[in-house]
mmCIF file of C-alpha atoms and ligand atoms in Angstrom:
data_model
loop_
_atom_site.group_PDB
_atom_site.id
_atom_site.type_symbol
_atom_site.label_atom_id
_atom_site.label_comp_id
_atom_site.label_asym_id
_atom_site.label_seq_id
_atom_site.Cartn_x
_atom_site.Cartn_y
_atom_site.Cartn_z
ATOM 1 C CA UNK A 1 18.551 -1.785 2.881
ATOM 2 C CA UNK A 2 18.794 -5.364 1.550
ATOM 3 C CA UNK A 3 17.760 -6.346 -1.977
ATOM 4 C CA UNK A 4 17.147 -9.415 -4.067
ATOM 5 C CA UNK A 5 17.382 -9.850 -7.803
ATOM 6 C CA UNK A 6 14.217 -10.598 -9.780
ATOM 7 C CA UNK A 7 14.665 -11.348 -13.447
ATOM 8 C CA UNK A 8 17.832 -9.206 -13.415
ATOM 9 C CA UNK A 9 16.169 -6.327 -11.590
ATOM 10 C CA UNK A 10 17.224 -5.209 -8.125
ATOM 11 C CA UNK A 11 14.263 -5.252 -5.647
ATOM 12 C CA UNK A 12 14.916 -3.447 -2.406
ATOM 13 C CA UNK A 13 13.031 -3.994 0.837
ATOM 14 C CA UNK A 14 13.177 -3.094 4.516
ATOM 15 C CA UNK A 15 13.274 -5.990 6.953
ATOM 16 C CA UNK A 16 12.506 -4.924 10.529
ATOM 17 C CA UNK A 17 11.309 -6.630 13.743
ATOM 18 C CA UNK A 18 10.668 -10.143 14.729
ATOM 19 C CA UNK A 19 7.637 -12.360 14.654
ATOM 20 C CA UNK A 20 4.865 -13.078 12.151
ATOM 21 C CA UNK A 21 6.045 -11.952 8.700
ATOM 22 C CA UNK A 22 4.038 -8.955 7.376
ATOM 23 C CA UNK A 23 4.555 -8.050 3.751
ATOM 24 C CA UNK A 24 3.721 -4.350 3.711
ATOM 25 C CA UNK A 25 3.178 -2.617 0.421
ATOM 26 C CA UNK A 26 3.384 1.184 -0.004
ATOM 27 C CA UNK A 27 0.961 3.472 -1.817
ATOM 28 C CA UNK A 28 1.227 5.861 -4.776
ATOM 29 C CA UNK A 29 3.569 7.529 -5.442
ATOM 30 C CA UNK A 30 5.759 6.758 -2.428
ATOM 31 C CA UNK A 31 8.343 4.235 -1.434
ATOM 32 C CA UNK A 32 8.828 1.945 1.621
ATOM 33 C CA UNK A 33 9.989 5.055 3.486
ATOM 34 C CA UNK A 34 6.298 6.068 3.776
ATOM 35 C CA UNK A 35 6.194 3.517 6.577
ATOM 36 C CA UNK A 36 8.912 5.320 8.569
ATOM 37 C CA UNK A 37 7.340 5.266 12.082
ATOM 38 C CA UNK A 38 6.585 1.542 11.655
ATOM 39 C CA UNK A 39 10.046 0.779 10.372
ATOM 40 C CA UNK A 40 11.638 2.642 13.270
ATOM 41 C CA UNK A 41 9.477 0.817 15.824
ATOM 42 C CA UNK A 42 7.937 -2.334 14.228
ATOM 43 C CA UNK A 43 4.607 -3.633 15.496
ATOM 44 C CA UNK A 44 5.084 -5.991 18.496
ATOM 45 C CA UNK A 45 5.155 -9.608 17.232
ATOM 46 C CA UNK A 46 5.748 -8.867 13.580
ATOM 47 C CA UNK A 47 8.593 -8.918 11.157
ATOM 48 C CA UNK A 48 7.886 -6.133 8.641
ATOM 49 C CA UNK A 49 9.028 -6.781 5.053
ATOM 50 C CA UNK A 50 8.355 -3.448 3.213
ATOM 51 C CA UNK A 51 9.568 -3.508 -0.366
ATOM 52 C CA UNK A 52 9.983 -0.609 -2.802
ATOM 53 C CA UNK A 53 7.668 -1.591 -5.705
ATOM 54 C CA UNK A 54 9.467 -1.865 -9.070
ATOM 55 C CA UNK A 55 10.681 1.555 -10.223
ATOM 56 C CA UNK A 56 9.882 3.194 -6.840
ATOM 57 C CA UNK A 57 12.474 3.992 -4.133
ATOM 58 C CA UNK A 58 15.638 2.128 -4.810
ATOM 59 C CA UNK A 59 14.060 -0.787 -6.836
ATOM 60 C CA UNK A 60 14.834 -1.055 -10.519
ATOM 61 C CA UNK A 61 11.996 -0.450 -12.962
ATOM 62 C CA UNK A 62 10.187 -3.169 -14.889
ATOM 63 C CA UNK A 63 6.914 -3.627 -16.736
ATOM 64 C CA UNK A 64 4.240 -2.209 -14.490
ATOM 65 C CA UNK A 65 0.943 -3.651 -13.355
ATOM 66 C CA UNK A 66 -0.684 -4.219 -9.959
ATOM 67 C CA UNK A 67 -0.231 -8.025 -10.470
ATOM 68 C CA UNK A 68 3.461 -7.578 -11.267
ATOM 69 C CA UNK A 69 3.999 -5.632 -8.011
ATOM 70 C CA UNK A 70 2.109 -8.396 -6.183
ATOM 71 C CA UNK A 71 4.261 -11.135 -7.858
ATOM 72 C CA UNK A 72 7.388 -9.261 -6.731
ATOM 73 C CA UNK A 73 6.211 -9.384 -3.120
ATOM 74 C CA UNK A 74 5.507 -13.091 -3.399
ATOM 75 C CA UNK A 75 8.989 -13.641 -4.964
ATOM 76 C CA UNK A 76 10.475 -11.806 -1.934
ATOM 77 C CA UNK A 77 8.753 -14.351 0.363
ATOM 78 C CA UNK A 78 10.180 -17.150 -1.809
ATOM 79 C CA UNK A 79 13.705 -15.680 -1.576
ATOM 80 C CA UNK A 80 13.423 -15.415 2.204
ATOM 81 C CA UNK A 81 11.859 -18.942 2.433
ATOM 82 C CA UNK A 82 8.730 -17.604 4.109
ATOM 83 C CA UNK A 83 5.686 -19.765 3.436
ATOM 84 C CA UNK A 84 2.942 -17.645 4.856
ATOM 85 C CA UNK A 85 2.672 -13.979 5.785
ATOM 86 C CA UNK A 86 0.164 -11.266 6.583
ATOM 87 C CA UNK A 87 -0.280 -9.372 3.355
ATOM 88 C CA UNK A 88 -0.927 -5.627 3.842
ATOM 89 C CA UNK A 89 -0.755 -2.265 2.186
ATOM 90 C CA UNK A 90 -1.948 1.290 2.094
ATOM 91 C CA UNK A 91 -4.045 2.578 -0.772
ATOM 92 C CA UNK A 92 -2.377 1.405 -4.026
ATOM 93 C CA UNK A 93 -0.517 -0.992 -1.677
ATOM 94 C CA UNK A 94 -3.963 -2.387 -0.755
ATOM 95 C CA UNK A 95 -4.682 -3.060 -4.456
ATOM 96 C CA UNK A 96 -1.385 -4.951 -4.550
ATOM 97 C CA UNK A 97 -2.322 -6.786 -1.351
ATOM 98 C CA UNK A 98 -5.592 -8.018 -2.853
ATOM 99 C CA UNK A 99 -3.787 -8.963 -6.097
ATOM 100 C CA UNK A 100 -1.189 -10.967 -4.128
ATOM 101 C CA UNK A 101 -3.970 -12.777 -2.223
ATOM 102 C CA UNK A 102 -5.544 -13.644 -5.551
ATOM 103 C CA UNK A 103 -2.250 -14.887 -6.967
ATOM 104 C CA UNK A 104 -1.522 -17.121 -4.050
ATOM 105 C CA UNK A 105 -4.281 -17.452 -1.430
ATOM 106 C CA UNK A 106 -2.552 -20.276 0.374
ATOM 107 C CA UNK A 107 0.175 -17.935 1.605
ATOM 108 C CA UNK A 108 -2.144 -15.402 3.246
ATOM 109 C CA UNK A 109 -1.945 -15.517 7.054
ATOM 110 C CA UNK A 110 -4.070 -12.325 7.288
ATOM 111 C CA UNK A 111 -4.987 -9.161 5.375
ATOM 112 C CA UNK A 112 -4.213 -5.637 6.488
ATOM 113 C CA UNK A 113 -6.071 -3.140 4.278
ATOM 114 C CA UNK A 114 -5.229 0.522 4.990
ATOM 115 C CA UNK A 115 -7.121 3.453 3.389
ATOM 116 C CA UNK A 116 -7.824 1.387 0.308
ATOM 117 C CA UNK A 117 -10.769 -0.072 -1.595
ATOM 118 C CA UNK A 118 -11.829 -3.308 -3.314
ATOM 119 C CA UNK A 119 -13.759 -1.573 -6.083
ATOM 120 C CA UNK A 120 -12.134 -1.084 -9.539
ATOM 121 C CA UNK A 121 -12.120 2.312 -11.244
ATOM 122 C CA UNK A 122 -15.108 3.503 -13.246
ATOM 123 C CA UNK A 123 -14.525 5.046 -16.733
ATOM 124 C CA UNK A 124 -14.233 8.586 -15.492
ATOM 125 C CA UNK A 125 -11.543 7.607 -12.964
ATOM 126 C CA UNK A 126 -9.661 5.585 -15.628
ATOM 127 C CA UNK A 127 -9.715 8.646 -17.833
ATOM 128 C CA UNK A 128 -8.371 10.912 -15.070
ATOM 129 C CA UNK A 129 -5.550 8.422 -14.308
ATOM 130 C CA UNK A 130 -4.565 8.557 -18.024
ATOM 131 C CA UNK A 131 -4.538 12.358 -17.845
ATOM 132 C CA UNK A 132 -2.354 12.197 -14.815
ATOM 133 C CA UNK A 133 0.017 9.841 -16.542
ATOM 134 C CA UNK A 134 0.281 12.042 -19.583
ATOM 135 C CA UNK A 135 0.786 15.185 -17.511
ATOM 136 C CA UNK A 136 3.547 13.528 -15.451
ATOM 137 C CA UNK A 137 5.267 12.296 -18.586
ATOM 138 C CA UNK A 138 5.124 15.832 -20.080
ATOM 139 C CA UNK A 139 5.976 17.945 -17.046
ATOM 140 C CA UNK A 140 7.247 15.735 -14.256
ATOM 141 C CA UNK A 141 5.546 15.092 -10.940
ATOM 142 C CA UNK A 142 5.402 18.615 -9.439
ATOM 143 C CA UNK A 143 1.695 19.279 -10.136
ATOM 144 C CA UNK A 144 0.668 15.848 -8.994
ATOM 145 C CA UNK A 145 2.560 16.288 -5.741
ATOM 146 C CA UNK A 146 0.995 19.692 -5.118
ATOM 147 C CA UNK A 147 -2.525 18.462 -5.784
ATOM 148 C CA UNK A 148 -2.256 15.306 -3.725
ATOM 149 C CA UNK A 149 -0.227 16.481 -0.747
ATOM 150 C CA UNK A 150 -2.956 18.378 1.309
ATOM 151 C CA UNK A 151 -5.254 15.345 1.151
ATOM 152 C CA UNK A 152 -2.619 12.827 2.111
ATOM 153 C CA UNK A 153 -1.432 13.814 5.551
ATOM 154 C CA UNK A 154 -1.789 16.495 8.219
ATOM 155 C CA UNK A 155 0.898 19.214 8.223
ATOM 156 C CA UNK A 156 3.506 17.614 10.573
ATOM 157 C CA UNK A 157 4.289 14.716 8.169
ATOM 158 C CA UNK A 158 3.862 16.736 4.961
ATOM 159 C CA UNK A 159 7.457 17.778 4.278
ATOM 160 C CA UNK A 160 8.820 14.227 4.439
ATOM 161 C CA UNK A 161 5.986 12.773 2.379
ATOM 162 C CA UNK A 162 6.526 15.505 -0.203
ATOM 163 C CA UNK A 163 10.239 14.645 -0.346
ATOM 164 C CA UNK A 164 9.355 10.977 -0.845
ATOM 165 C CA UNK A 165 6.975 11.856 -3.695
ATOM 166 C CA UNK A 166 9.384 14.169 -5.394
ATOM 167 C CA UNK A 167 12.060 11.546 -5.392
ATOM 168 C CA UNK A 168 10.009 9.108 -7.556
ATOM 169 C CA UNK A 169 10.769 8.805 -11.264
ATOM 170 C CA UNK A 170 8.061 10.375 -13.498
ATOM 171 C CA UNK A 171 8.067 7.308 -15.821
ATOM 172 C CA UNK A 172 7.353 5.002 -12.868
ATOM 173 C CA UNK A 173 4.614 7.338 -11.537
ATOM 174 C CA UNK A 174 2.948 7.497 -14.946
ATOM 175 C CA UNK A 175 3.142 3.746 -15.367
ATOM 176 C CA UNK A 176 1.693 3.121 -11.867
ATOM 177 C CA UNK A 177 -1.234 5.533 -12.545
ATOM 178 C CA UNK A 178 -2.098 3.515 -15.620
ATOM 179 C CA UNK A 179 -1.654 0.264 -13.681
ATOM 180 C CA UNK A 180 -4.144 1.354 -11.043
ATOM 181 C CA UNK A 181 -6.681 2.093 -13.850
ATOM 182 C CA UNK A 182 -6.353 -1.441 -15.092
ATOM 183 C CA UNK A 183 -6.653 -3.202 -11.715
ATOM 184 C CA UNK A 184 -9.145 -5.947 -11.238
ATOM 185 C CA UNK A 185 -12.143 -5.454 -8.917
ATOM 186 C CA UNK A 186 -11.358 -7.210 -5.656
ATOM 187 C CA UNK A 187 -14.889 -7.649 -4.246
ATOM 188 C CA UNK A 188 -15.202 -11.301 -5.271
ATOM 189 C CA UNK A 189 -11.835 -12.192 -3.633
ATOM 190 C CA UNK A 190 -12.739 -10.409 -0.401
ATOM 191 C CA UNK A 191 -16.185 -12.012 -0.220
ATOM 192 C CA UNK A 192 -14.577 -15.464 -0.457
ATOM 193 C CA UNK A 193 -11.810 -14.701 1.995
ATOM 194 C CA UNK A 194 -12.354 -16.237 5.439
ATOM 195 C CA UNK A 195 -9.159 -15.464 7.329
ATOM 196 C CA UNK A 196 -8.187 -12.635 9.724
ATOM 197 C CA UNK A 197 -8.565 -9.169 8.209
ATOM 198 C CA UNK A 198 -7.983 -5.716 9.655
ATOM 199 C CA UNK A 199 -9.335 -2.722 7.749
ATOM 200 C CA UNK A 200 -7.874 0.627 8.852
ATOM 201 C CA UNK A 201 -8.921 4.015 7.674
ATOM 202 C CA UNK A 202 -8.207 7.637 8.601
ATOM 203 C CA UNK A 203 -11.411 9.342 9.754
ATOM 204 C CA UNK A 204 -10.647 12.400 7.580
ATOM 205 C CA UNK A 205 -9.502 10.463 4.421
ATOM 206 C CA UNK A 206 -11.148 12.324 1.527
ATOM 207 C CA UNK A 207 -9.228 10.401 -1.105
ATOM 208 C CA UNK A 208 -10.541 6.895 -0.337
ATOM 209 C CA UNK A 209 -13.133 7.699 2.312
ATOM 210 C CA UNK A 210 -14.548 5.576 5.141
ATOM 211 C CA UNK A 211 -17.454 4.322 2.966
ATOM 212 C CA UNK A 212 -14.941 2.345 0.860
ATOM 213 C CA UNK A 213 -13.603 0.633 3.987
ATOM 214 C CA UNK A 214 -17.128 -0.099 5.149
ATOM 215 C CA UNK A 215 -17.731 -1.886 1.795
ATOM 216 C CA UNK A 216 -14.692 -4.189 2.430
ATOM 217 C CA UNK A 217 -15.767 -4.652 6.079
ATOM 218 C CA UNK A 218 -19.152 -5.888 4.925
ATOM 219 C CA UNK A 219 -17.593 -8.228 2.373
ATOM 220 C CA UNK A 220 -15.083 -9.956 4.729
ATOM 221 C CA UNK A 221 -16.951 -11.823 7.409
ATOM 222 C CA UNK A 222 -15.287 -11.494 10.768
ATOM 223 C CA UNK A 223 -13.143 -8.548 9.702
ATOM 224 C CA UNK A 224 -12.270 -5.694 12.052
ATOM 225 C CA UNK A 225 -12.688 -2.097 11.063
ATOM 226 C CA UNK A 226 -10.619 0.534 12.872
ATOM 227 C CA UNK A 227 -11.192 4.241 12.219
ATOM 228 C CA UNK A 228 -8.215 6.451 13.187
ATOM 229 C CA UNK A 229 -9.427 9.827 14.509
ATOM 230 C CA UNK A 230 -7.938 12.978 12.961
ATOM 231 C CA UNK A 231 -5.987 11.053 10.337
ATOM 232 C CA UNK A 232 -6.148 11.549 6.547
ATOM 233 C CA UNK A 233 -5.079 9.139 3.809
ATOM 234 C CA UNK A 234 -1.890 7.957 5.541
ATOM 235 C CA UNK A 235 -2.990 7.213 9.130
ATOM 236 C CA UNK A 236 0.313 5.421 9.837
ATOM 237 C CA UNK A 237 1.970 8.824 9.644
ATOM 238 C CA UNK A 238 -0.798 11.132 10.995
ATOM 239 C CA UNK A 239 -1.460 8.991 14.106
ATOM 240 C CA UNK A 240 1.328 6.368 14.343
ATOM 241 C CA UNK A 241 0.480 5.446 17.954
ATOM 242 C CA UNK A 242 -3.206 4.844 17.269
ATOM 243 C CA UNK A 243 -2.389 3.055 14.041
ATOM 244 C CA UNK A 244 0.237 0.820 15.629
ATOM 245 C CA UNK A 245 -2.018 0.028 18.633
ATOM 246 C CA UNK A 246 -4.797 -1.022 16.218
ATOM 247 C CA UNK A 247 -2.453 -3.374 14.293
ATOM 248 C CA UNK A 248 -0.820 -4.765 17.434
ATOM 249 C CA UNK A 249 -4.255 -5.541 19.013
ATOM 250 C CA UNK A 250 -5.273 -7.403 15.848
ATOM 251 C CA UNK A 251 -2.057 -9.323 15.390
ATOM 252 C CA UNK A 252 -2.170 -10.403 19.066
ATOM 253 C CA UNK A 253 -5.608 -11.900 18.682
ATOM 254 C CA UNK A 254 -5.275 -13.311 15.109
HETATM 255 C C1 LIG B 1 -2.495 5.922 -3.142
HETATM 256 O O1 LIG B 1 -2.327 6.603 -2.166
HETATM 257 O O2 LIG B 1 -1.850 4.839 -3.328
HETATM 258 C C2 LIG B 1 -3.443 6.403 -4.252
HETATM 259 O O3 LIG B 1 -4.064 7.542 -3.798
HETATM 260 C C3 LIG B 1 -4.433 5.350 -4.629
HETATM 261 C C4 LIG B 1 -5.353 5.735 -5.736
HETATM 262 O O4 LIG B 1 -5.115 6.792 -6.379
HETATM 263 O O5 LIG B 1 -6.294 5.019 -6.002
#
């Protein structure tokens, strides 16, 4: 797995396939490995660049915010001399995608928003993120993993997702929980955005349900909404074929 150095920190990323660059951000609390079917067989016509956010996977930790994770992704494009890319991500990775588009709209060749939302957290959600952060700092990630896992994926992908989650450092997980609570609402950005946009959601996602994707679909004129049957929060793992087909169809016509 290649890496670059960002302000003295190692930042690791997967680089697979050939074609339009696609910067693909993972969700919480995973690593780039959570894209494993797509890394094994990249979407036709794309070069997938899937980093481990700071502190996750193999990447070294650093001060955590959604904007900082987005800036790291943009720095990766700089390092690889890539001017424009499709920005995409799942769930927290979608928050990072929207933040990256805000930081540098001129570099966005398209948006791929997977089981994510444009709406910021309300006070109750912010409070529960703080409670998660404190619990993880006190006791590690075991309870968080147990509580999230059934809602994330169908049974076949569960063991590998669980292993990915358990491998993440508690300090990073706590910091990312707080970072999500502080994220900026993305509705203004999406309503101004006029380029290609694919929104994908698992039909059975109870964590960030279809209604949140519908909001984004309504905001981005000309966007495509694909609902993946039988999939939960990580449709790229529950139904990789349907997920990949949806992305490939969109890339081919964008
Ligand atoms: C994720 O999968 O990245 C998280 O569930 C996102 C969130 O908690 O908002």
